[in-house]
Amino acid sequence: MIIIALVLFLVFAALSVIHFYWAFGGKWASRAVVPTNSYGEPLFIPRVISTLIVAIGLMCFGLSYLIKYGFIGISLPEWFDKYGFWIIIFIFILR
């Protein structure tokens, strides 16, 4: 489980870094992830604040796995330890 926790942290951290990069003006791969219409125009332009919220959320998801498995010495609220990881899974199923 420790290896899985580390891998999950690295994946969430990498996704978070990419979102921070986009929030601060980066363009790499942004055209590949924003849906387009039949003319190739983006259906929406992600706002900086929403991109930052996603970046922070992804980093928190990754850190929560490090906390759960004892890499970071703080404790999660009982409700999060019980339901939070299911919430994370559900978010990505919806996505």
GROMACS .gro file of C-alpha atoms in nm:
model
   95
    1MET     CA    1   0.000   0.000   0.000
    2ILE     CA    2   0.291   0.234   0.063
    3ILE     CA    3   0.403   0.210  -0.300
    4ILE     CA    4   0.047   0.278  -0.419
    5ALA     CA    5   0.023   0.582  -0.189
    6LEU     CA    6   0.351   0.720  -0.327
    7VAL     CA    7   0.243   0.661  -0.687
    8LEU     CA    8  -0.094   0.828  -0.623
    9PHE     CA    9   0.079   1.125  -0.463
   10LEU     CA   10   0.315   1.160  -0.760
   11VAL     CA   11   0.028   1.141  -1.010
   12PHE     CA   12  -0.182   1.399  -0.823
   13ALA     CA   13   0.122   1.624  -0.770
   14ALA     CA   14   0.210   1.609  -1.142
   15LEU     CA   15  -0.147   1.693  -1.240
   16SER     CA   16  -0.147   1.976  -0.988
   17VAL     CA   17   0.178   2.121  -1.124
   18ILE     CA   18   0.036   2.115  -1.478
   19HIS     CA   19  -0.276   2.301  -1.359
   20PHE     CA   20  -0.064   2.562  -1.177
   21TYR     CA   21   0.139   2.601  -1.498
   22TRP     CA   22  -0.182   2.663  -1.696
   23ALA     CA   23  -0.320   2.899  -1.432
   24PHE     CA   24  -0.009   3.115  -1.458
   25GLY     CA   25  -0.025   3.138  -1.836
   26GLY     CA   26   0.133   2.819  -1.966
   27LYS     CA   27   0.004   2.695  -2.301
   28TRP     CA   28   0.167   2.351  -2.338
   29ALA     CA   29  -0.098   2.080  -2.397
   30SER     CA   30  -0.385   2.316  -2.318
   31ARG     CA   31  -0.538   2.273  -2.663
   32ALA     CA   32  -0.542   1.896  -2.619
   33VAL     CA   33  -0.748   1.901  -2.299
   34VAL     CA   34  -1.009   2.170  -2.367
   35PRO     CA   35  -1.300   2.037  -2.576
   36THR     CA   36  -1.354   2.199  -2.914
   37ASN     CA   37  -1.645   2.235  -3.153
   38SER     CA   38  -1.645   2.103  -3.510
   39TYR     CA   39  -1.451   2.412  -3.624
   40GLY     CA   40  -1.170   2.349  -3.377
   41GLU     CA   41  -1.265   2.641  -3.153
   42PRO     CA   42  -1.258   2.581  -2.777
   43LEU     CA   43  -1.602   2.534  -2.620
   44PHE     CA   44  -1.489   2.733  -2.317
   45ILE     CA   45  -1.186   2.916  -2.186
   46PRO     CA   46  -1.090   2.792  -1.838
   47ARG     CA   47  -1.065   3.079  -1.591
   48VAL     CA   48  -0.756   3.129  -1.379
   49ILE     CA   49  -0.945   3.094  -1.050
   50SER     CA   50  -1.110   2.765  -1.149
   51THR     CA   51  -0.777   2.628  -1.270
   52LEU     CA   52  -0.613   2.728  -0.940
   53ILE     CA   53  -0.893   2.561  -0.743
   54VAL     CA   54  -0.841   2.240  -0.940
   55ALA     CA   55  -0.463   2.261  -0.888
   56ILE     CA   56  -0.500   2.307  -0.512
   57GLY     CA   57  -0.759   2.029  -0.493
   58LEU     CA   58  -0.536   1.785  -0.679
   59MET     CA   59  -0.242   1.864  -0.451
   60CYS     CA   60  -0.466   1.813  -0.145
   61PHE     CA   61  -0.578   1.477  -0.285
   62GLY     CA   62  -0.216   1.370  -0.322
   63LEU     CA   63  -0.118   1.495   0.022
   64SER     CA   64  -0.412   1.314   0.179
   65TYR     CA   65  -0.263   0.982   0.067
   66LEU     CA   66   0.071   1.073   0.223
   67ILE     CA   67  -0.107   1.165   0.546
   68LYS     CA   68  -0.316   0.847   0.551
   69TYR     CA   69  -0.011   0.624   0.521
   70GLY     CA   70   0.203   0.812   0.773
   71PHE     CA   71   0.444   1.003   0.550
   72ILE     CA   72   0.315   1.330   0.697
   73GLY     CA   73   0.261   1.335   1.071
   74ILE     CA   74  -0.081   1.495   1.098
   75SER     CA   75  -0.416   1.324   1.121
   76LEU     CA   76  -0.712   1.356   0.890
   77PRO     CA   77  -1.058   1.424   1.027
   78GLU     CA   78  -1.239   1.099   1.103
   79TRP     CA   79  -1.506   1.166   0.840
   80PHE     CA   80  -1.239   1.216   0.572
   81ASP     CA   81  -1.053   0.904   0.671
   82LYS     CA   82  -1.382   0.714   0.650
   83TYR     CA   83  -1.543   0.872   0.341
   84GLY     CA   84  -1.295   1.113   0.183
   85PHE     CA   85  -1.110   0.865  -0.031
   86TRP     CA   86  -1.442   0.737  -0.168
   87ILE     CA   87  -1.529   1.098  -0.251
   88ILE     CA   88  -1.202   1.134  -0.444
   89ILE     CA   89  -1.278   0.816  -0.639
   90PHE     CA   90  -1.633   0.933  -0.709
   91ILE     CA   91  -1.508   1.271  -0.840
   92PHE     CA   92  -1.287   1.096  -1.095
   93ILE     CA   93  -1.562   0.855  -1.195
   94LEU     CA   94  -1.786   1.154  -1.266
   95ARG     CA   95  -1.508   1.330  -1.451
   0.00000   0.00000   0.00000
